[in-house]
Amino acid sequence: KNLPGKFTTLISSMCIKRTLNLRYT
């Protein structure tokens, strides 16, 4: 399965934001 670059970037950025929120909360 090949995902579009934008979709993959969107998912990864959301995951990064979530992990950052968990760390700094």
PDB file of C-alpha atoms in Angstrom:
ATOM      1  CA  LYS A   1       0.000   0.000   0.000  1.00  0.00           C
ATOM      2  CA  ASN A   2       1.432   3.362  -1.045  1.00  0.00           C
ATOM      3  CA  LEU A   3       0.153   6.398   0.825  1.00  0.00           C
ATOM      4  CA  PRO A   4       0.337   9.928  -0.618  1.00  0.00           C
ATOM      5  CA  GLY A   5       3.209  12.031   0.737  1.00  0.00           C
ATOM      6  CA  LYS A   6       0.876  14.681   2.130  1.00  0.00           C
ATOM      7  CA  PHE A   7      -1.231  12.104   3.960  1.00  0.00           C
ATOM      8  CA  THR A   8       1.820  10.457   5.522  1.00  0.00           C
ATOM      9  CA  THR A   9       3.214  13.848   6.533  1.00  0.00           C
ATOM     10  CA  LEU A  10      -0.129  14.819   8.066  1.00  0.00           C
ATOM     11  CA  ILE A  11      -0.315  11.633  10.146  1.00  0.00           C
ATOM     12  CA  SER A  12       3.297  11.942  11.297  1.00  0.00           C
ATOM     13  CA  SER A  13       2.856  15.614  12.237  1.00  0.00           C
ATOM     14  CA  MET A  14      -0.272  14.775  14.244  1.00  0.00           C
ATOM     15  CA  CYS A  15       1.596  12.015  16.071  1.00  0.00           C
ATOM     16  CA  ILE A  16       4.480  14.391  16.816  1.00  0.00           C
ATOM     17  CA  LYS A  17       2.116  17.061  18.152  1.00  0.00           C
ATOM     18  CA  ARG A  18       0.374  14.490  20.352  1.00  0.00           C
ATOM     19  CA  THR A  19       3.648  13.221  21.810  1.00  0.00           C
ATOM     20  CA  LEU A  20       4.827  16.789  22.428  1.00  0.00           C
ATOM     21  CA  ASN A  21       1.557  17.602  24.211  1.00  0.00           C
ATOM     22  CA  LEU A  22       1.909  14.519  26.409  1.00  0.00           C
ATOM     23  CA  ARG A  23       5.507  15.417  27.276  1.00  0.00           C
ATOM     24  CA  TYR A  24       4.880  19.049  28.147  1.00  0.00           C
ATOM     25  CA  THR A  25       1.584  18.536  29.958  1.00  0.00           C
TER      26      THR A  25
END
